[in-house]
Amino acid sequence: MLKLIFLLFFVFSTFILTSNDIKIESERIIRINLGDYINLQFEIVGITPELKNEIEKKTNQRFFKDFVYKWNIIKHSKQIATAYVDNVYGKTQPITFLVIINNEGEIVTTEILKYREQYGGQVKNKNWLDQFNGKDLNSEIEVGKNIHSISGATISVNSVTTGVKKILFLHAELIKVE
Amino acid sequence: MFSNFRNLTILTILTTNFLFAQSDQFFESKSSFSGYGELHYNQNQKEKESASKTLDFHRFVMFFGYSWTEKWSFKSEIELEHNFVQKGEGELELEQAYVNYHHADWFGFQVGVVLPSVGLINEYHEPPLFFGVERPDYHNKIIPTTWFGNGMAFYGTYNFFDYKLTIMEGLNSDKFSESSGIRNGRLKGFKANAKNLLYNLRIDYLGVAGLKIGGSYTFNKATGETSTNKISLLEFHSAYHQRNFYSVFEIGNISYEKGNLESSFGYYFDIGYNISDAFNCDTKIIPFFRYSDYNTAAKTKTGGDSEKKNHFTYWMIGLSVKPIPQIVFKLDYGTSTKELGNEKTKLFNLGIGYMF
């Protein structure tokens, strides 16, 4: 009986620990960047086909799904920032990334949550990702101009850069609706 | 009996749970298909001779892959060189085919036909990724790109360091030569001799945005039917890209234990600058300059002419035009000089390349 309880506990704990690791990791990073005294409101935001189409045309990149993860970040009952999790394709596998945007529409931080391949993993590099900090929808965000490329990670560099741009477009539209 | 059944149920729950835990919301099991290719026009003219002109679909390459889970996948690369294969002309090669286990960022492994990590181009050889219509001569004469073989590789990234350790089939020492170094000693996975394996370790530092700098060491006790020869290849490489500026530098040396040939040595550097801002267009227009110096017989026991016969210096100017990052139009012009007799060859190349 004891064995059974132990096993059940084990089963349960592994489930808790691993089923939502992307969400947990996202919230951990949000707190590192914006402090512990914040409330996080999580939602899964659907993207309408019209909006999807419009942003895909502007950026020449498809959305991974017709939804993204979104957190409203609240401090002293006022929203201070918004965070998104989305995916872009690397060479063959999805790259899961997080973008935090402040109320001025500027990027506070970008992080790769999960990279699933051997090649191109250099985009996880914090120094490379920091290049997006402070950029907003009106900024020029282009690989080879103001975003460095990385030798050996060209595909990932281009996909992540466009993915971040897509989130800026999406954020601007979602704010309008609100 | 009941107890057995119960245990079985628990085990099933455990295993299924384990499987669930491994996947996550975004991963989808799927097959992938991609490729690259390049068509070249090459014109070579030696002094006082008429020019040779060729039009060559140099490489047509297809990648097939399948991902079963987030961690387990298969990847392959099949290459057809020079349009067709017949009577020793053209090449059809299985350059990569491996099962990949990606445990985490810091550790993964591949088993099958793998690429040793030597220099910047052996693993990343799609045409939009390097300057010049043909791959740099350094990647033919010193590093025998594309170098692949049967074996396994371990890889990962930790902090700003990226590593890959490859253990694979060795080289055939009978085929080493003063004019092409170790190049003809590659077994290319064809019923490869597994007696003396080749070890290759590469470490890169990626702590500065836009910079990749690192080196690799390769060691093999090469074995042929009539000879053995220990070789070691040490190389350093760097690539830097900041705003519109590009630079590449690679240098490498091969040491041989036996025979007349003692070492092969070479280097090259590229400097390029994207001038598309001046034309206010999205198409990248990158003129570049390359200088290279290589000698497959850099040091021999007998010395003299054989060292000079295989020593070339080559300067080149060229242009890469990329309307989108995956398509490139290239042209280059330069002079290659053989040390012996100061023999000069003028080379002019045009090319188009793509990747997807």
mmCIF file with all atom_site columns, N, CA and C in Angstrom, chain A residues 117-119, chain B residues 72-73 75 96-102 107-116 123 150-155 164-167:
data_model
loop_
_atom_site.group_PDB
_atom_site.id
_atom_site.type_symbol
_atom_site.label_atom_id
_atom_site.label_alt_id
_atom_site.label_comp_id
_atom_site.label_asym_id
_atom_site.label_entity_id
_atom_site.label_seq_id
_atom_site.pdbx_PDB_ins_code
_atom_site.Cartn_x
_atom_site.Cartn_y
_atom_site.Cartn_z
_atom_site.occupancy
_atom_site.B_iso_or_equiv
_atom_site.pdbx_formal_charge
_atom_site.auth_seq_id
_atom_site.auth_comp_id
_atom_site.auth_asym_id
_atom_site.auth_atom_id
_atom_site.pdbx_PDB_model_num
ATOM 1   N N  . GLU A 1 117 ? 16.794 21.918 -31.615 1.00 0.00 ? 117 GLU A N  1
ATOM 2   C CA . GLU A 1 117 ? 17.673 21.332 -32.632 1.00 0.00 ? 117 GLU A CA 1
ATOM 3   C C  . GLU A 1 117 ? 19.144 21.570 -32.294 1.00 0.00 ? 117 GLU A C  1
ATOM 4   N N  . GLN A 1 118 ? 20.010 20.882 -33.025 1.00 0.00 ? 118 GLN A N  1
ATOM 5   C CA . GLN A 1 118 ? 21.433 21.128 -32.819 1.00 0.00 ? 118 GLN A CA 1
ATOM 6   C C  . GLN A 1 118 ? 21.845 22.464 -33.432 1.00 0.00 ? 118 GLN A C  1
ATOM 7   N N  . TYR A 1 119 ? 21.492 22.643 -34.715 1.00 0.00 ? 119 TYR A N  1
ATOM 8   C CA . TYR A 1 119 ? 21.971 23.820 -35.425 1.00 0.00 ? 119 TYR A CA 1
ATOM 9   C C  . TYR A 1 119 ? 21.152 25.055 -35.089 1.00 0.00 ? 119 TYR A C  1
ATOM 10  N N  . TRP B 2 72  ? 13.538 12.913 -30.053 1.00 0.00 ? 72  TRP B N  1
ATOM 11  C CA . TRP B 2 72  ? 14.030 11.945 -31.030 1.00 0.00 ? 72  TRP B CA 1
ATOM 12  C C  . TRP B 2 72  ? 13.651 12.357 -32.440 1.00 0.00 ? 72  TRP B C  1
ATOM 13  N N  . SER B 2 73  ? 14.664 12.489 -33.287 1.00 0.00 ? 73  SER B N  1
ATOM 14  C CA . SER B 2 73  ? 14.376 12.830 -34.676 1.00 0.00 ? 73  SER B CA 1
ATOM 15  C C  . SER B 2 73  ? 15.382 12.166 -35.607 1.00 0.00 ? 73  SER B C  1
ATOM 16  N N  . LYS B 2 75  ? 17.500 12.894 -39.370 1.00 0.00 ? 75  LYS B N  1
ATOM 17  C CA . LYS B 2 75  ? 17.820 13.911 -40.375 1.00 0.00 ? 75  LYS B CA 1
ATOM 18  C C  . LYS B 2 75  ? 18.711 13.311 -41.449 1.00 0.00 ? 75  LYS B C  1
ATOM 19  N N  . GLN B 2 96  ? 24.544 13.092 -44.970 1.00 0.00 ? 96  GLN B N  1
ATOM 20  C CA . GLN B 2 96  ? 24.115 13.022 -43.569 1.00 0.00 ? 96  GLN B CA 1
ATOM 21  C C  . GLN B 2 96  ? 22.941 12.063 -43.493 1.00 0.00 ? 96  GLN B C  1
ATOM 22  N N  . ALA B 2 97  ? 22.869 11.288 -42.456 1.00 0.00 ? 97  ALA B N  1
ATOM 23  C CA . ALA B 2 97  ? 21.716 10.421 -42.190 1.00 0.00 ? 97  ALA B CA 1
ATOM 24  C C  . ALA B 2 97  ? 21.904 9.924  -40.768 1.00 0.00 ? 97  ALA B C  1
ATOM 25  N N  . TYR B 2 98  ? 21.237 10.552 -39.832 1.00 0.00 ? 98  TYR B N  1
ATOM 26  C CA . TYR B 2 98  ? 21.453 10.153 -38.443 1.00 0.00 ? 98  TYR B CA 1
ATOM 27  C C  . TYR B 2 98  ? 20.193 10.265 -37.602 1.00 0.00 ? 98  TYR B C  1
ATOM 28  N N  . VAL B 2 99  ? 20.183 9.446  -36.567 1.00 0.00 ? 99  VAL B N  1
ATOM 29  C CA . VAL B 2 99  ? 19.155 9.555  -35.539 1.00 0.00 ? 99  VAL B CA 1
ATOM 30  C C  . VAL B 2 99  ? 19.696 10.532 -34.506 1.00 0.00 ? 99  VAL B C  1
ATOM 31  N N  . ASN B 2 100 ? 18.884 11.509 -34.159 1.00 0.00 ? 100 ASN B N  1
ATOM 32  C CA . ASN B 2 100 ? 19.311 12.572 -33.256 1.00 0.00 ? 100 ASN B CA 1
ATOM 33  C C  . ASN B 2 100 ? 18.528 12.493 -31.946 1.00 0.00 ? 100 ASN B C  1
ATOM 34  N N  . TYR B 2 101 ? 19.244 12.496 -30.840 1.00 0.00 ? 101 TYR B N  1
ATOM 35  C CA . TYR B 2 101 ? 18.594 12.598 -29.535 1.00 0.00 ? 101 TYR B CA 1
ATOM 36  C C  . TYR B 2 101 ? 18.977 13.940 -28.935 1.00 0.00 ? 101 TYR B C  1
ATOM 37  N N  . HIS B 2 102 ? 17.998 14.809 -28.761 1.00 0.00 ? 102 HIS B N  1
ATOM 38  C CA . HIS B 2 102 ? 18.267 16.145 -28.224 1.00 0.00 ? 102 HIS B CA 1
ATOM 39  C C  . HIS B 2 102 ? 17.774 16.177 -26.790 1.00 0.00 ? 102 HIS B C  1
ATOM 40  N N  . PHE B 2 107 ? 23.253 19.059 -24.025 1.00 0.00 ? 107 PHE B N  1
ATOM 41  C CA . PHE B 2 107 ? 23.648 17.722 -24.480 1.00 0.00 ? 107 PHE B CA 1
ATOM 42  C C  . PHE B 2 107 ? 22.673 17.093 -25.476 1.00 0.00 ? 107 PHE B C  1
ATOM 43  N N  . GLY B 2 108 ? 23.267 16.555 -26.548 1.00 0.00 ? 108 GLY B N  1
ATOM 44  C CA . GLY B 2 108 ? 22.496 15.784 -27.507 1.00 0.00 ? 108 GLY B CA 1
ATOM 45  C C  . GLY B 2 108 ? 23.461 14.869 -28.228 1.00 0.00 ? 108 GLY B C  1
ATOM 46  N N  . PHE B 2 109 ? 22.947 13.863 -28.902 1.00 0.00 ? 109 PHE B N  1
ATOM 47  C CA . PHE B 2 109 ? 23.869 13.058 -29.716 1.00 0.00 ? 109 PHE B CA 1
ATOM 48  C C  . PHE B 2 109 ? 23.235 12.619 -31.031 1.00 0.00 ? 109 PHE B C  1
ATOM 49  N N  . GLN B 2 110 ? 24.090 12.262 -31.971 1.00 0.00 ? 110 GLN B N  1
ATOM 50  C CA . GLN B 2 110 ? 23.668 11.838 -33.308 1.00 0.00 ? 110 GLN B CA 1
ATOM 51  C C  . GLN B 2 110 ? 24.409 10.556 -33.652 1.00 0.00 ? 110 GLN B C  1
ATOM 52  N N  . VAL B 2 111 ? 23.708 9.596  -34.238 1.00 0.00 ? 111 VAL B N  1
ATOM 53  C CA . VAL B 2 111 ? 24.363 8.363  -34.663 1.00 0.00 ? 111 VAL B CA 1
ATOM 54  C C  . VAL B 2 111 ? 23.962 8.069  -36.100 1.00 0.00 ? 111 VAL B C  1
ATOM 55  N N  . GLY B 2 112 ? 24.952 7.842  -36.968 1.00 0.00 ? 112 GLY B N  1
ATOM 56  C CA . GLY B 2 112 ? 24.664 7.557  -38.369 1.00 0.00 ? 112 GLY B CA 1
ATOM 57  C C  . GLY B 2 112 ? 25.758 8.128  -39.244 1.00 0.00 ? 112 GLY B C  1
ATOM 58  N N  . VAL B 2 113 ? 25.369 8.747  -40.361 1.00 0.00 ? 113 VAL B N  1
ATOM 59  C CA . VAL B 2 113 ? 26.343 9.465  -41.182 1.00 0.00 ? 113 VAL B CA 1
ATOM 60  C C  . VAL B 2 113 ? 26.368 10.892 -40.639 1.00 0.00 ? 113 VAL B C  1
ATOM 61  N N  . VAL B 2 114 ? 27.511 11.284 -40.084 1.00 0.00 ? 114 VAL B N  1
ATOM 62  C CA . VAL B 2 114 ? 27.586 12.594 -39.425 1.00 0.00 ? 114 VAL B CA 1
ATOM 63  C C  . VAL B 2 114 ? 28.691 13.452 -40.037 1.00 0.00 ? 114 VAL B C  1
ATOM 64  N N  . LEU B 2 115 ? 28.665 14.749 -39.709 1.00 0.00 ? 115 LEU B N  1
ATOM 65  C CA . LEU B 2 115 ? 29.679 15.682 -40.201 1.00 0.00 ? 115 LEU B CA 1
ATOM 66  C C  . LEU B 2 115 ? 30.595 16.056 -39.048 1.00 0.00 ? 115 LEU B C  1
ATOM 67  N N  . PRO B 2 116 ? 31.901 15.854 -39.198 1.00 0.00 ? 116 PRO B N  1
ATOM 68  C CA . PRO B 2 116 ? 32.795 16.372 -38.162 1.00 0.00 ? 116 PRO B CA 1
ATOM 69  C C  . PRO B 2 116 ? 32.747 17.897 -38.205 1.00 0.00 ? 116 PRO B C  1
ATOM 70  N N  . GLU B 2 123 ? 29.882 22.133 -41.896 1.00 0.00 ? 123 GLU B N  1
ATOM 71  C CA . GLU B 2 123 ? 28.518 21.852 -41.442 1.00 0.00 ? 123 GLU B CA 1
ATOM 72  C C  . GLU B 2 123 ? 27.487 22.816 -42.019 1.00 0.00 ? 123 GLU B C  1
ATOM 73  N N  . ASN B 2 150 ? 30.666 7.688  -41.286 1.00 0.00 ? 150 ASN B N  1
ATOM 74  C CA . ASN B 2 150 ? 29.826 6.915  -40.378 1.00 0.00 ? 150 ASN B CA 1
ATOM 75  C C  . ASN B 2 150 ? 30.376 7.014  -38.960 1.00 0.00 ? 150 ASN B C  1
ATOM 76  N N  . GLY B 2 151 ? 29.485 7.300  -38.027 1.00 0.00 ? 151 GLY B N  1
ATOM 77  C CA . GLY B 2 151 ? 29.950 7.432  -36.652 1.00 0.00 ? 151 GLY B CA 1
ATOM 78  C C  . GLY B 2 151 ? 28.920 8.090  -35.772 1.00 0.00 ? 151 GLY B C  1
ATOM 79  N N  . MET B 2 152 ? 29.405 8.762  -34.739 1.00 0.00 ? 152 MET B N  1
ATOM 80  C CA . MET B 2 152 ? 28.477 9.468  -33.870 1.00 0.00 ? 152 MET B CA 1
ATOM 81  C C  . MET B 2 152 ? 29.066 10.775 -33.380 1.00 0.00 ? 152 MET B C  1
ATOM 82  N N  . ALA B 2 153 ? 28.176 11.658 -32.948 1.00 0.00 ? 153 ALA B N  1
ATOM 83  C CA . ALA B 2 153 ? 28.605 12.977 -32.491 1.00 0.00 ? 153 ALA B CA 1
ATOM 84  C C  . ALA B 2 153 ? 27.821 13.373 -31.255 1.00 0.00 ? 153 ALA B C  1
ATOM 85  N N  . PHE B 2 154 ? 28.495 14.076 -30.349 1.00 0.00 ? 154 PHE B N  1
ATOM 86  C CA . PHE B 2 154 ? 27.854 14.628 -29.153 1.00 0.00 ? 154 PHE B CA 1
ATOM 87  C C  . PHE B 2 154 ? 27.967 16.140 -29.263 1.00 0.00 ? 154 PHE B C  1
ATOM 88  N N  . TYR B 2 155 ? 26.910 16.846 -28.888 1.00 0.00 ? 155 TYR B N  1
ATOM 89  C CA . TYR B 2 155 ? 26.954 18.295 -29.051 1.00 0.00 ? 155 TYR B CA 1
ATOM 90  C C  . TYR B 2 155 ? 26.186 18.985 -27.944 1.00 0.00 ? 155 TYR B C  1
ATOM 91  N N  . LYS B 2 164 ? 31.112 20.351 -30.058 1.00 0.00 ? 164 LYS B N  1
ATOM 92  C CA . LYS B 2 164 ? 30.703 19.135 -30.757 1.00 0.00 ? 164 LYS B CA 1
ATOM 93  C C  . LYS B 2 164 ? 31.891 18.184 -30.767 1.00 0.00 ? 164 LYS B C  1
ATOM 94  N N  . LEU B 2 165 ? 31.628 16.966 -30.358 1.00 0.00 ? 165 LEU B N  1
ATOM 95  C CA . LEU B 2 165 ? 32.654 15.924 -30.372 1.00 0.00 ? 165 LEU B CA 1
ATOM 96  C C  . LEU B 2 165 ? 32.196 14.837 -31.329 1.00 0.00 ? 165 LEU B C  1
ATOM 97  N N  . THR B 2 166 ? 33.012 14.553 -32.333 1.00 0.00 ? 166 THR B N  1
ATOM 98  C CA . THR B 2 166 ? 32.630 13.547 -33.326 1.00 0.00 ? 166 THR B CA 1
ATOM 99  C C  . THR B 2 166 ? 33.615 12.382 -33.272 1.00 0.00 ? 166 THR B C  1
ATOM 100 N N  . ILE B 2 167 ? 33.066 11.186 -33.273 1.00 0.00 ? 167 ILE B N  1
ATOM 101 C CA . ILE B 2 167 ? 33.896 9.985  -33.354 1.00 0.00 ? 167 ILE B CA 1
ATOM 102 C C  . ILE B 2 167 ? 33.383 9.209  -34.560 1.00 0.00 ? 167 ILE B C  1
#
